[in-house]
Amino acid sequence: MMTLSEMGIDEIIVFCVDNAAVMDAWAKDQGIDDKGIITFMGDPRGELTKALGVEMTHPGPCGKLGPGRCKRFRYHTAAPTSTSNPPLPLPSTSTSTST
């Protein structure tokens, strides 16, 4: 089985509307160290969440969790390093209103 790096993945960023201390604790709980390609980041004011248009607004989850939460989603980006090495085709961005 190929590793993520062997598949051409340089970095995975996991972010959540929360502070850095919580995200560091979550990363530690998941066995993520700062030497790998996975980075956990906090979005304490929800600025990135709002800028990406993935703020959860459905009254069901917001009624239980409070406003300003982030939908689950994935976002892929790629930049070609040369014309002989074009980026791979990317799947469309998906969003979900689930919690």
XYZ file of C-alpha atoms in Angstrom, residues 32-94:
63
model
C -0.298 12.968 15.339
C 3.147 14.468 15.848
C 4.559 17.670 14.396
C 6.995 15.793 12.130
C 4.398 14.262 9.805
C 2.250 15.637 7.004
C -0.886 16.011 9.136
C -1.416 19.367 10.847
C -4.249 20.195 13.253
C -5.196 23.884 13.298
C -7.723 25.924 15.247
C -10.116 28.501 13.788
C -11.147 30.125 17.092
C -13.236 32.945 15.608
C -14.568 30.892 12.693
C -12.974 33.237 10.165
C -11.717 30.512 7.813
C -14.968 28.589 8.217
C -16.981 31.640 7.131
C -14.551 32.542 4.317
C -14.868 29.038 2.854
C -18.661 29.140 3.176
C -18.858 26.038 5.365
C -20.424 27.468 8.504
C -23.161 25.197 9.816
C -26.487 27.037 9.910
C -29.043 24.207 10.125
C -31.212 24.751 13.226
C -30.979 21.098 14.333
C -27.214 20.868 14.973
C -26.955 24.567 15.886
C -29.702 24.076 18.465
C -27.644 21.359 20.170
C -24.088 22.566 19.541
C -24.544 26.321 19.288
C -23.918 28.624 16.328
C -20.640 29.089 14.487
C -19.739 25.438 13.953
C -18.104 24.100 10.808
C -19.685 21.613 8.420
C -17.690 18.503 7.626
C -16.040 18.896 4.255
C -12.925 18.206 2.264
C -11.068 20.557 -0.003
C -8.299 19.528 -2.352
C -5.796 21.854 -3.979
C -2.939 21.191 -6.321
C -0.370 23.355 -7.999
C 1.674 22.094 -10.937
C 5.418 22.185 -10.369
C 6.128 22.229 -14.117
C 4.366 21.767 -17.455
C 5.716 18.220 -17.631
C 4.105 17.385 -14.291
C 0.489 18.647 -14.410
C -1.742 18.330 -11.339
C -3.966 15.312 -10.944
C -7.674 15.837 -11.685
C -9.440 16.760 -8.476
C -12.836 15.603 -7.245
C -15.341 18.326 -6.564
C -15.485 19.845 -3.105
C -18.230 18.291 -1.025
